[in-house]
Amino acid sequence: QVQLVESGGGLVQAGGSLRLSCAASRSIFSIVAMDWYRQAPGKQRDLVASITSAGNTNYVDSVKGRFTISRDNAKNTVYLQMNSLKPEDTAVYYCNIHGVFKWAWGQGTQVTVSS
């Protein structure tokens, strides 16, 4: 089983930036596609961005042009650079493997954007 540890969240004003990190416990990370998700209070967990093992990326429309997903396979880590943050970006952010099969969810990292 792979363990995922998310970090980098915090409180930021609208328009600010944060960089989230997700570290995986196993080197298998380097050959799989990875996703970032977020879950706002009272809402379901939604996909935000994806990155393949080769570095190809996809984003939901609401974050295109503001968020950038990247990865460092040598460090078993995936990142989410978030710029021009909006209050509606407030949520707990999680990473996981892309696809139907999922590893155990980490604790997530809280992002709070004040207006």
C-alpha positions as a printed NumPy array, in Angstrom:
array([[  0.   ,   0.   ,   0.   ],
       [  1.191,   3.486,  -0.856],
       [  1.004,   6.246,   1.73 ],
       [  0.283,   9.78 ,   0.583],
       [  1.183,  12.878,   2.581],
       [ -0.122,  16.252,   1.444],
       [  1.312,  19.537,   2.703],
       [  1.612,  23.219,   1.876],
       [ -1.884,  24.459,   2.595],
       [ -2.715,  27.52 ,   4.638],
       [ -4.659,  30.745,   4.88 ],
       [ -4.172,  33.216,   2.061],
       [ -5.936,  36.308,   0.788],
       [ -7.739,  36.287,  -2.52 ],
       [ -5.257,  36.775,  -5.327],
       [ -2.502,  35.045,  -3.414],
       [ -0.573,  31.868,  -4.137],
       [  0.191,  28.547,  -2.499],
       [  2.208,  25.524,  -3.542],
       [  0.935,  22.157,  -2.415],
       [  3.064,  19.019,  -2.242],
       [  2.098,  15.355,  -2.147],
       [  4.738,  12.81 ,  -1.234],
       [  4.24 ,   9.11 ,  -1.973],
       [  5.927,   6.372,  -0.001],
       [  6.868,   4.111,  -2.897],
       [  8.833,   4.499,  -6.098],
       [  5.937,   3.031,  -8.111],
       [  4.744,   6.609,  -8.091],
       [  6.998,   7.39 , -11.05 ],
       [  5.074,   5.157, -13.483],
       [  1.514,   6.206, -12.67 ],
       [ -0.647,   9.195, -13.462],
       [ -1.551,  11.315, -10.462],
       [ -4.454,  13.6  ,  -9.612],
       [ -5.146,  16.465,  -7.251],
       [ -8.654,  16.603,  -5.767],
       [-10.414,  19.017,  -3.452],
       [-13.338,  18.779,  -1.097],
       [-15.169,  21.845,   0.16 ],
       [-17.314,  21.634,   3.308],
       [-20.532,  19.752,   2.655],
       [-19.54 ,  18.883,  -0.911],
       [-18.146,  15.862,  -2.693],
       [-14.499,  15.408,  -3.501],
       [-13.815,  16.721,  -7.009],
       [-10.95 ,  16.261,  -9.432],
       [ -8.893,  19.419,  -9.976],
       [ -5.892,  18.421, -12.076],
       [ -4.118,  15.37 , -13.493],
       [ -0.613,  14.599, -14.666],
       [  0.587,  11.515, -16.543],
       [  3.881,   9.755, -15.877],
       [  5.242,  11.59 , -18.931],
       [  4.158,  14.977, -17.61 ],
       [  1.049,  15.633, -19.7  ],
       [ -1.507,  17.649, -17.755],
       [ -5.238,  18.294, -17.597],
       [ -7.271,  20.723, -15.526],
       [-10.875,  21.397, -14.711],
       [-12.122,  24.598, -16.316],
       [-12.411,  26.469, -13.036],
       [ -8.643,  26.34 , -12.398],
       [ -7.232,  26.529, -15.925],
       [ -4.687,  29.303, -16.228],
       [ -4.358,  29.606, -12.437],
       [ -3.181,  26.186, -11.227],
       [ -0.208,  24.16 , -12.445],
       [  0.359,  20.497, -11.636],
       [  3.877,  19.091, -11.84 ],
       [  5.847,  16.154, -10.555],
       [  9.343,  15.152,  -9.474],
       [  9.595,  11.402,  -9.939],
       [ 12.995,  11.262,  -8.25 ],
       [ 11.333,  12.573,  -5.092],
       [  8.059,  10.649,  -5.514],
       [  6.29 ,  13.985,  -5.222],
       [  3.548,  15.777,  -7.125],
       [  2.942,  19.509,  -6.767],
       [  0.077,  21.91 ,  -7.303],
       [  1.046,  25.537,  -7.801],
       [ -2.03 ,  27.668,  -7.171],
       [ -2.035,  31.299,  -8.248],
       [ -4.738,  33.979,  -8.307],
       [ -6.577,  32.116,  -5.585],
       [-10.278,  32.784,  -5.072],
       [-12.509,  32.191,  -2.031],
       [-14.215,  29.384,  -3.942],
       [-10.891,  27.516,  -3.988],
       [-11.274,  26.987,  -0.243],
       [-11.224,  23.243,   0.412],
       [ -9.174,  20.345,   1.68 ],
       [ -6.85 ,  19.236,  -1.11 ],
       [ -5.841,  15.619,  -1.668],
       [ -3.743,  13.715,  -4.155],
       [ -4.193,  10.169,  -5.397],
       [ -3.483,   7.859,  -8.276],
       [ -5.44 ,   8.545, -11.458],
       [ -8.24 ,   6.146, -12.333],
       [-10.891,   4.046, -10.649],
       [ -8.446,   2.249,  -8.362],
       [ -7.32 ,   4.469,  -5.483],
       [ -4.661,   4.249,  -2.842],
       [ -5.639,   5.038,   0.735],
       [ -6.435,   8.734,   0.983],
       [ -4.041,  10.924,   2.931],
       [ -5.097,  13.489,   5.492],
       [ -5.214,  16.245,   2.908],
       [ -4.091,  19.835,   3.337],
       [ -6.471,  22.694,   4.113],
       [ -6.512,  25.711,   1.823],
       [ -8.499,  28.709,   2.988],
       [ -8.823,  31.792,   0.798],
       [-10.193,  34.914,   2.406],
       [-11.953,  37.628,   0.44 ]])
